[in-house]
Coordinates of C-alpha atoms in Angstrom, one line a residue:
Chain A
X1 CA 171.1 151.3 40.2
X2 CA 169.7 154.2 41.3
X3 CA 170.9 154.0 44.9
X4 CA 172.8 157.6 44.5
X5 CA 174.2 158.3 47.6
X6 CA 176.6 161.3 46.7
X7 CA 177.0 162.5 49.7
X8 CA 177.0 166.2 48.0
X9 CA 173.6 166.0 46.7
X10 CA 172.0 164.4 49.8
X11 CA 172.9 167.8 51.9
X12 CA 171.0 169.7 49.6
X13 CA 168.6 171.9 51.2
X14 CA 165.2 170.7 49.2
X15 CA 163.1 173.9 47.8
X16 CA 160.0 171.2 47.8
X17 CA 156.7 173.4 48.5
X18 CA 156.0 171.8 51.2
X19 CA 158.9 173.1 52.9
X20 CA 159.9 172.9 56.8
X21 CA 160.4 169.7 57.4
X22 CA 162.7 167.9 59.3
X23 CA 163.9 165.6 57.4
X24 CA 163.4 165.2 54.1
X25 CA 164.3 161.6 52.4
X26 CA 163.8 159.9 48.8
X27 CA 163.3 156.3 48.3
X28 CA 163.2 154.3 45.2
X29 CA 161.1 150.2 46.3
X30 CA 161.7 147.6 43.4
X31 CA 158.8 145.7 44.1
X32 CA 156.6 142.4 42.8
X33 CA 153.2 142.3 42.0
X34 CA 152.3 141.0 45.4
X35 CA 153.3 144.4 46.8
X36 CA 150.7 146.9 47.4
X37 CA 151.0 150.4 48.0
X38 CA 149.1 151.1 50.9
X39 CA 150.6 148.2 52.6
X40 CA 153.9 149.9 51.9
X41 CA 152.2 153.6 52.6
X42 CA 150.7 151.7 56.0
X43 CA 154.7 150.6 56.6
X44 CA 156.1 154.1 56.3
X45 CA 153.7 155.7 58.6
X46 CA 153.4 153.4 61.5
X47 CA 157.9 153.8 61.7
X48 CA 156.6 157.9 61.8
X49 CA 157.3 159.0 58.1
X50 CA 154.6 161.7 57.3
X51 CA 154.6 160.7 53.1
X52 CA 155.0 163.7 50.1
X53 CA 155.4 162.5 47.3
X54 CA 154.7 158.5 45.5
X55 CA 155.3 157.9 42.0
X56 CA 155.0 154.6 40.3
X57 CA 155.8 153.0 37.0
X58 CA 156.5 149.7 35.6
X59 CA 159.9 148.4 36.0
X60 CA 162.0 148.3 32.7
X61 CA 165.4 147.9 34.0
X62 CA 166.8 144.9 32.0
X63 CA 168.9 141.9 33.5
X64 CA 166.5 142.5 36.5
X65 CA 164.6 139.7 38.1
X66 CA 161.5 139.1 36.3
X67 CA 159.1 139.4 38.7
X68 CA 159.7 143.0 39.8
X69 CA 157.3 144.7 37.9
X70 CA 156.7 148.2 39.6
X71 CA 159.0 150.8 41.1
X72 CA 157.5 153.3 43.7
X73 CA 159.5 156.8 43.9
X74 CA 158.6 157.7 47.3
X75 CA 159.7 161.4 49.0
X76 CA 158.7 161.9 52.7
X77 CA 159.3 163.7 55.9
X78 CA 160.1 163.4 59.8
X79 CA 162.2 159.9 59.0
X80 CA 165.9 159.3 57.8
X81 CA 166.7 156.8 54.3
X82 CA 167.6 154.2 57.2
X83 CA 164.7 153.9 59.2
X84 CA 162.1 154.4 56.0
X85 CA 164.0 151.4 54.4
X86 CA 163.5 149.2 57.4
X87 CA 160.3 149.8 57.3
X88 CA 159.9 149.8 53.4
X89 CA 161.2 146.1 53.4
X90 CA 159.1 144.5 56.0
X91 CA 156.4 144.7 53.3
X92 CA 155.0 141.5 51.3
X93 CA 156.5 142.2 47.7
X94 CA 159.3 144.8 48.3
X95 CA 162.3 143.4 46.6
X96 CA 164.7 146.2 47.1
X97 CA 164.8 149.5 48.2
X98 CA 167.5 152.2 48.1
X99 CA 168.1 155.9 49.1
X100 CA 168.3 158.9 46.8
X101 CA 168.5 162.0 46.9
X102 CA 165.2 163.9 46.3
X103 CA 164.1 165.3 42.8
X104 CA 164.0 169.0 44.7
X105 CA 167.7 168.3 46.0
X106 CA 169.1 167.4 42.5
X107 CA 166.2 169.7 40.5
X108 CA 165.3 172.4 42.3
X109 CA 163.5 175.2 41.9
X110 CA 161.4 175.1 38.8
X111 CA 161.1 178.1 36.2
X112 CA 158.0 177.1 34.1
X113 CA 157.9 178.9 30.5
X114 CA 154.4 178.6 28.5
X115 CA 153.6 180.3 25.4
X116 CA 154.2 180.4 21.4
X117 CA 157.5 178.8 20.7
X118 CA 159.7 181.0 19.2
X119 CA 159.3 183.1 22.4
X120 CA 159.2 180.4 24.6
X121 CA 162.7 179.8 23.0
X122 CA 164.4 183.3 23.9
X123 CA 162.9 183.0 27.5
X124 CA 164.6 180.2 28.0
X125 CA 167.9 181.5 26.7
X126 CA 167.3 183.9 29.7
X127 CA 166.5 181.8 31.8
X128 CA 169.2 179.5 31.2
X129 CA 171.9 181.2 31.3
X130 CA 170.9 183.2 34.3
X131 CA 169.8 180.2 36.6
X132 CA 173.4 178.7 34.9
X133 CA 175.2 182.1 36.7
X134 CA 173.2 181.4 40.3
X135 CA 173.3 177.0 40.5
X136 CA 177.3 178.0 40.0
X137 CA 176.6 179.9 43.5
X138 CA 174.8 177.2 44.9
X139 CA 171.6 177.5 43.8
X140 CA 169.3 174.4 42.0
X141 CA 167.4 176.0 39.7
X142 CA 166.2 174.7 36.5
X143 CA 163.8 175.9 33.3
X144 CA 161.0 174.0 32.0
X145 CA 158.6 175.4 28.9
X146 CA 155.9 174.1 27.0
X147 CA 155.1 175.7 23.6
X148 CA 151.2 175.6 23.1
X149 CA 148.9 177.6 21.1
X150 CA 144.8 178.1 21.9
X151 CA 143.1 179.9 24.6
X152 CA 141.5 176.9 26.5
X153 CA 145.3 175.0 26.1
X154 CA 147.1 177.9 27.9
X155 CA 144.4 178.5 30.2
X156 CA 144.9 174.8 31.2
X157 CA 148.3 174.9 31.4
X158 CA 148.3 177.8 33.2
X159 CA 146.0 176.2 36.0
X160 CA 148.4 172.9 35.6
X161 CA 151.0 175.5 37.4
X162 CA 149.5 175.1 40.6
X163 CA 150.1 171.4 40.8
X164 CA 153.5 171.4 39.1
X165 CA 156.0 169.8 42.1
X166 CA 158.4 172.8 43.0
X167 CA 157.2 175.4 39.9
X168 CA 158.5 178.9 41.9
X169 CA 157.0 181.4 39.1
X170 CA 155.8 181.3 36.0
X171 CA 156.7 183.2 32.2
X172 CA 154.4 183.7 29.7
X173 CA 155.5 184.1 26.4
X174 CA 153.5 185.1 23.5
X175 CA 152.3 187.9 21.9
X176 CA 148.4 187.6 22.4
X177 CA 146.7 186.4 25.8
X178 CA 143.7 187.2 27.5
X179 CA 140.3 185.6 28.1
X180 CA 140.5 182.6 30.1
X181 CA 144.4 182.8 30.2
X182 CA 143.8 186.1 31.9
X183 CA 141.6 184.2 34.4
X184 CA 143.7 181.2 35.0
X185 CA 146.4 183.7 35.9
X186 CA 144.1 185.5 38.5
X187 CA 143.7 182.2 40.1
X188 CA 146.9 180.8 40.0
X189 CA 148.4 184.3 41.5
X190 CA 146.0 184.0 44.3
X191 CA 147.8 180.4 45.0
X192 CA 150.8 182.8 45.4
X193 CA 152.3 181.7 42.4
X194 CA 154.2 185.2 40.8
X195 CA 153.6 185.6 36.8
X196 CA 155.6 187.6 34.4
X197 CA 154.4 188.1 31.2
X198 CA 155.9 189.8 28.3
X199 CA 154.5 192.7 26.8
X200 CA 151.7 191.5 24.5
X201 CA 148.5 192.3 23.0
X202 CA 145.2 191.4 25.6
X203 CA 144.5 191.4 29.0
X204 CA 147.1 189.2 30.7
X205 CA 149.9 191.4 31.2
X206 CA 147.8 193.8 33.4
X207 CA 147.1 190.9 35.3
X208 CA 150.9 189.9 35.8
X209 CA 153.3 190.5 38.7
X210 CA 155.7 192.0 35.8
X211 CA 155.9 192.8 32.8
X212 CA 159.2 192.8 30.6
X213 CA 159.6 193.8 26.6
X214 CA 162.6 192.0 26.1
X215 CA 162.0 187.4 26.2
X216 CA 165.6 187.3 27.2
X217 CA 165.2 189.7 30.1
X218 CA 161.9 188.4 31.0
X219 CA 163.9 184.7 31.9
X220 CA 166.7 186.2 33.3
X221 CA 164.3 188.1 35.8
X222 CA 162.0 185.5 36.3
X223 CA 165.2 183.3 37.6
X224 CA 166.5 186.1 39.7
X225 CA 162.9 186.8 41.1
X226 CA 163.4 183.4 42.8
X227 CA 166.8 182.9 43.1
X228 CA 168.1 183.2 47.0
X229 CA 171.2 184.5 45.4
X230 CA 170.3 186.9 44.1
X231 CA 169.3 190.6 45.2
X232 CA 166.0 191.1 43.3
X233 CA 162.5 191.2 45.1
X234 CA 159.3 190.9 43.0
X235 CA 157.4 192.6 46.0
X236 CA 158.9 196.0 45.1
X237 CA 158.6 196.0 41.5
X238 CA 155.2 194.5 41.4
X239 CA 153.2 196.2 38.4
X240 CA 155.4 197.7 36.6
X241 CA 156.8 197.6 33.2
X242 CA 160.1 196.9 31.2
Chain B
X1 CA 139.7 176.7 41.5
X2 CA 141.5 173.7 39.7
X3 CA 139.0 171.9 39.2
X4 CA 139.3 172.4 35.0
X5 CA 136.7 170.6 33.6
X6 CA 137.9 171.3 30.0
X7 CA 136.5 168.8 27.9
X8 CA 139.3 169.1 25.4
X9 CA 142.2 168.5 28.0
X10 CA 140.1 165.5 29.5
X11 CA 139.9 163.3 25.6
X12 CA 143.9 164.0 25.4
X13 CA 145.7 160.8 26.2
X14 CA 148.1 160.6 28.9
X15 CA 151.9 159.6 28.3
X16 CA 152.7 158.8 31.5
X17 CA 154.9 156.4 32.2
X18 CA 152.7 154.0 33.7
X19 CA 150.6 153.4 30.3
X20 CA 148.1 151.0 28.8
X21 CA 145.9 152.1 31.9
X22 CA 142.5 151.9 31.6
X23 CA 140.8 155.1 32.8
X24 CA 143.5 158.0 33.8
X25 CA 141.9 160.3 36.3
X26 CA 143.4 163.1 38.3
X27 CA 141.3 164.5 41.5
X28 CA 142.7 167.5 44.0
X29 CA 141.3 167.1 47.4
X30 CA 141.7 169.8 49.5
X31 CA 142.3 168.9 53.4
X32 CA 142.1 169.8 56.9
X33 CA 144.7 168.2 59.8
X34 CA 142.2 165.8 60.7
X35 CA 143.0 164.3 56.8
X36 CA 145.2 161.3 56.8
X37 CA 146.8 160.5 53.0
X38 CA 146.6 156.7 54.0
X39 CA 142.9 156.5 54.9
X40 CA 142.0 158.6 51.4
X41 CA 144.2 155.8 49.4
X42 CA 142.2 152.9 51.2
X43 CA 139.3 154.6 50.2
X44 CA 140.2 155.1 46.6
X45 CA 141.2 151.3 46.4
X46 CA 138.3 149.9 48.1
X47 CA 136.8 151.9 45.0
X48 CA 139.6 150.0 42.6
X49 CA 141.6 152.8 41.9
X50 CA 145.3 151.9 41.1
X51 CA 147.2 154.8 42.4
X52 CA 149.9 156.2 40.4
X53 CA 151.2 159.4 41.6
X54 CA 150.4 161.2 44.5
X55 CA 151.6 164.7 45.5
X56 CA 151.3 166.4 48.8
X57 CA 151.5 170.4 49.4
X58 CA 150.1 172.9 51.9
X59 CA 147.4 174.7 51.3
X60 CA 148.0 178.8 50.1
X61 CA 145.2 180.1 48.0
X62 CA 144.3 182.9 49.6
X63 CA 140.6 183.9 50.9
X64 CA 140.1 180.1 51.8
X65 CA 138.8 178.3 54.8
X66 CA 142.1 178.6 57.4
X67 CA 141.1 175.6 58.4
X68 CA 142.5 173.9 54.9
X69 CA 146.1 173.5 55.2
X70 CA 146.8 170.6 52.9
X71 CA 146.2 169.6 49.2
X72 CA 146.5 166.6 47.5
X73 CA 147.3 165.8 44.0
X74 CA 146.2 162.1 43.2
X75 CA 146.5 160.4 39.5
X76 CA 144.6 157.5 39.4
X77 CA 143.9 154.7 36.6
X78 CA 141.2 152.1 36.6
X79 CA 138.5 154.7 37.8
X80 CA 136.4 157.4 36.8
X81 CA 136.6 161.0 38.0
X82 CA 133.1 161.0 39.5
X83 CA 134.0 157.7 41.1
X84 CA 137.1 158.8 42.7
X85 CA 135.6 161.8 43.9
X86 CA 132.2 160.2 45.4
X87 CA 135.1 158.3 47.5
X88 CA 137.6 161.2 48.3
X89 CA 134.5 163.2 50.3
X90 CA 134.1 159.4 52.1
X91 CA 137.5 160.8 53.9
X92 CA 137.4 162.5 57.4
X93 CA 139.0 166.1 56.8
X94 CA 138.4 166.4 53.3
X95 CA 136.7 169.5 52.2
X96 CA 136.8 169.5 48.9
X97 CA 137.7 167.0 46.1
X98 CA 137.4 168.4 42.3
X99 CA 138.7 166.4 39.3
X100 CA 141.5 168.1 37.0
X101 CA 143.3 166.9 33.9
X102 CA 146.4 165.0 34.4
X103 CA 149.5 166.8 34.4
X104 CA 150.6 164.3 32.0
X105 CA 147.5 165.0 29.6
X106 CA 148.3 169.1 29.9
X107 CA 152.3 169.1 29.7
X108 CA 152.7 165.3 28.3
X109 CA 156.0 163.7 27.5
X110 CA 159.2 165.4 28.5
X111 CA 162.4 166.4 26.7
X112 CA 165.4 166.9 29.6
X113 CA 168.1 168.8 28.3
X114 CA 171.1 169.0 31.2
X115 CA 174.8 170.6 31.0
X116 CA 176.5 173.8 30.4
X117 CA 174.0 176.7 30.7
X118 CA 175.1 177.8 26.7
X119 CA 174.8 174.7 25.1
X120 CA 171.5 173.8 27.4
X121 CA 169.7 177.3 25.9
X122 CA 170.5 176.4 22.6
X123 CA 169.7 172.9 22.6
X124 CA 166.5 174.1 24.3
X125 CA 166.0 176.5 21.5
X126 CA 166.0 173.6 18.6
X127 CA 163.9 171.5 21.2
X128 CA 160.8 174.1 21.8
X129 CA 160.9 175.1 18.5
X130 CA 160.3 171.5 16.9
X131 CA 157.9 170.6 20.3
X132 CA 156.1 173.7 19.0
X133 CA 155.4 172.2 15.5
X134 CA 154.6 169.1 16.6
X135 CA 152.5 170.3 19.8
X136 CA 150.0 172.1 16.9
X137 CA 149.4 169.0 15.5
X138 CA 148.2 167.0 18.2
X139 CA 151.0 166.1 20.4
X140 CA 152.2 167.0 24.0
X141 CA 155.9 167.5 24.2
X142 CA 157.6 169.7 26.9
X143 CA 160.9 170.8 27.2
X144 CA 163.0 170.8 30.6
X145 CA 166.4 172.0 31.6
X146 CA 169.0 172.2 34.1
X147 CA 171.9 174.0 33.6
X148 CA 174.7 172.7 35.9
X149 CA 178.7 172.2 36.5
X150 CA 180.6 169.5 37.8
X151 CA 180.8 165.9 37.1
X152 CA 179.0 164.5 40.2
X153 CA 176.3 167.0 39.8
X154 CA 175.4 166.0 36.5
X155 CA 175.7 162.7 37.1
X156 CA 173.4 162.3 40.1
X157 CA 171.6 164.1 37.7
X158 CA 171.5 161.8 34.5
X159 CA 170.2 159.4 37.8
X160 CA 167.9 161.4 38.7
X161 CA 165.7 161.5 35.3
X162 CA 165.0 157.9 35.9
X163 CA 162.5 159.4 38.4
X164 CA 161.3 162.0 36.7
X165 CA 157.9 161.5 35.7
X166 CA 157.0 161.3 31.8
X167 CA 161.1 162.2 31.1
X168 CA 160.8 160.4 27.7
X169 CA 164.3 161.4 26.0
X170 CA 167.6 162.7 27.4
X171 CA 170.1 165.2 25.5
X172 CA 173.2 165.7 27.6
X173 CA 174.9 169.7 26.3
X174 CA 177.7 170.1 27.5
X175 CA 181.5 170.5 26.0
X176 CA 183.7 167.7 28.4
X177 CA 182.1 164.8 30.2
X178 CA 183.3 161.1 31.2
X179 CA 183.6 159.2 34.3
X180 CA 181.1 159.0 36.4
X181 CA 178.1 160.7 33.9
X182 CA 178.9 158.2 31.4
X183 CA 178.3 155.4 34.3
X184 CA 175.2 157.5 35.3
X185 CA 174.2 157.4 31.0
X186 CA 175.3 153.5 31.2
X187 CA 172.7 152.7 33.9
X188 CA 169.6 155.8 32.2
X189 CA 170.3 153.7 29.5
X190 CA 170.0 150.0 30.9
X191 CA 166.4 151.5 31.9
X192 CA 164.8 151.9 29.0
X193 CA 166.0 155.8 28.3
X194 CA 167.3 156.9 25.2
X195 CA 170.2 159.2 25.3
X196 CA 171.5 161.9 23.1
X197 CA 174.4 163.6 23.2
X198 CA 176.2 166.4 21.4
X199 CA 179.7 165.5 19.7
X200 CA 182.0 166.3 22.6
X201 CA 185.5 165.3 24.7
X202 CA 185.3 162.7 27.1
X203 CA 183.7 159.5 27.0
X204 CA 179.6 159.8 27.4
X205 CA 179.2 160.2 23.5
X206 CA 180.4 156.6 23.0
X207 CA 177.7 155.5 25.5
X208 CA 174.7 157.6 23.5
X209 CA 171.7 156.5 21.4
X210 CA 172.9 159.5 19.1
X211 CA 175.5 161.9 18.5
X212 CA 175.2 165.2 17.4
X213 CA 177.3 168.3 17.2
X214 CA 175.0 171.2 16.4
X215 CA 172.9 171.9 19.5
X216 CA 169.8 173.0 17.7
X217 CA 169.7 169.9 15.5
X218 CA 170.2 167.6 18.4
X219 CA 167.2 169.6 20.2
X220 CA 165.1 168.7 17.3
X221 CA 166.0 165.1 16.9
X222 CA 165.1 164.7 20.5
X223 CA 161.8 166.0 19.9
X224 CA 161.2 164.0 16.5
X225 CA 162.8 160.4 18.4
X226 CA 159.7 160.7 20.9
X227 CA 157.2 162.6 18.8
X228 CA 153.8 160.2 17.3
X229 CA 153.7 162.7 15.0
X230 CA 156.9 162.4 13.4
X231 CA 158.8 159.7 10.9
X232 CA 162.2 159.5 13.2
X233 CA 163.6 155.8 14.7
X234 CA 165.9 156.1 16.9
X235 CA 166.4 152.6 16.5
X236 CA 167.6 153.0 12.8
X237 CA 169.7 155.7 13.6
X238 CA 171.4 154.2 17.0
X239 CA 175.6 154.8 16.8
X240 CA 175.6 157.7 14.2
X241 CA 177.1 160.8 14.0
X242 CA 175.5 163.9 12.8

């Protein structure tokens, strides 16, 4: 079941991007093939819900009824779990649905890490350990990386920031980047996405909010750069070099 | 822009979970107010687009048209890109609609890696590393993390990666845990995840795929258990101790 409703986790603030809402609920629909999405999409607007996130997949859960064949993870706004599963269950093909929290409430705040993997690696240590000092304090943060070589890859995934669900900043890690990585990074900035980059060889680091020596360091700031507990502001140190 | 037309992120295949799809295509339409989510989904299907994942956020590149306030990210199968774009523009309040690469093409399947923040960096360490090696010949495999205390936490956690999208494996780092996470791993499991864990106190390493006590090792199983491009079965290996 993943009808989580620890209490703890529901009144987590939730750092989705699109922040400012006023009420922020998760739910998980079991549903038959006879269920449509836009039915159940049609459902949660007409009871006022104002819909974030969907995702579907094909229901594996064993022991279950046969016939439920898709799950929809659905994250909205401007409705409470009660009301959206009221509404979610008047819909042809809903089997069950159950609250949970949200993936920002349990997740956070994403660090995203992209470069050659042995750096990728020490980042991460940073990151790790430093987002482990601030969730202690309260904070959800958590560290994601993806070790890739080739201009046109990390120019990709670069881009692939931008529509990441909760990425805060980003760390590249490597030792040579420029080109089209240097571009992506100019357009994912101007999304007002911060980068830090390690010092390397190329064109991206000038291109960077910050620019740190040391991988370890470069997580650990990265994490504080975005951390509400912590007293650290990007704005102020923007360009410069450690 | 993110509208990436690289040809070479467009061939990759997509491990999402929802597989076996026909065409996978990812669009971003870029909205005004007047734009309403539901009407754009009834105009994708009356196209025949299945909808898999959707993801709403507000608009922030900078030097835009103020009138855009709203993206959204759409991943699509049984459609083509130019297809689902003829029918995005269909859309009152749509001004712009570009195709992308999946996110599951650019950061394919996913490694999480939750506990204590130590164990979590060096797990992560073993996990990028071997990711990396595979990742250079062909594969997509990224490696997430979430460093956190507390035995509800991680639980609603464990939960939680149900719902994540592309989460393929699970290694749980951590030193103690029991009770309710190894409910949580019970029920992750019962899905269809597999579940390593390092050797440990408490009861959740009786209740994983695999147990292993080095941290880098169990990183690099994890990758190898979910990697096309490795000879590793879980299946043969399910129970041991390493």
């Amino acid at each position: 079941m993943s009808t989580h409703d620890d209490a703890h986790e529901e009144d987590r603030p939730d750092p989705s991007i699109p922040s400012g809402a006023n009420v922020l609920t998760a739910i998980e629909v079991r549903a038959t093939d006879a269920a449509d999405l836009t039915e159940l999409l049609l459902a949660l607007r007409a009871a006022g819900a104002d819909v974030v996130t969907i995702n579907s997949f094909p229901a594996t859960k064993k022991g279950e009824d046969d016939e439920i064949t898709r799950v929809f993870d659905i994250e909205l706004r401007d409705l409470g779990p009660v009301e959206a599963l009221a509404a979610a269950e008047t819909v042809p093909g809903v089997y069950s649905a159950g609250a949970r929290p949200t993936l920002g409430q349990v997740f956070g705040k994403r660090v995203i890490v992209i470069g050659g993997g042995a750096q990728v690696a020490q980042v991460a240590l940073g990151a790790v350990s430093e987002s482990d000092r601030h969730n202690l304090r309260g904070e959800r943060i958590s560290v994601d990386t993806m070790a890739l070589v080739g201009e046109a890859e990390i120019a990709a995934a670069v881009r692939a920031v931008a529509d990441l669900p909760r990425a805060h900043i980003l760390v590249l890690a490597g030792s040579l980047m420029g080109g089209e990585i240097t571009r992506a990074v100019r357009e994912l900035r101007q999304l007002g996405m911060p980068v830090v980059a390690l010092s390397m060889a190329g064109s991206v680091s000038a291109e960077a909010d910050l620019v740190v020596s040391d991988p370890v360091q470069a997580g650990t700031m990265a994490v504080m750069a975005i951390a509400d507990t912590a007293r650290f502001d990007l704005a102020k140190l923007r360009g410069r070099r450690y």
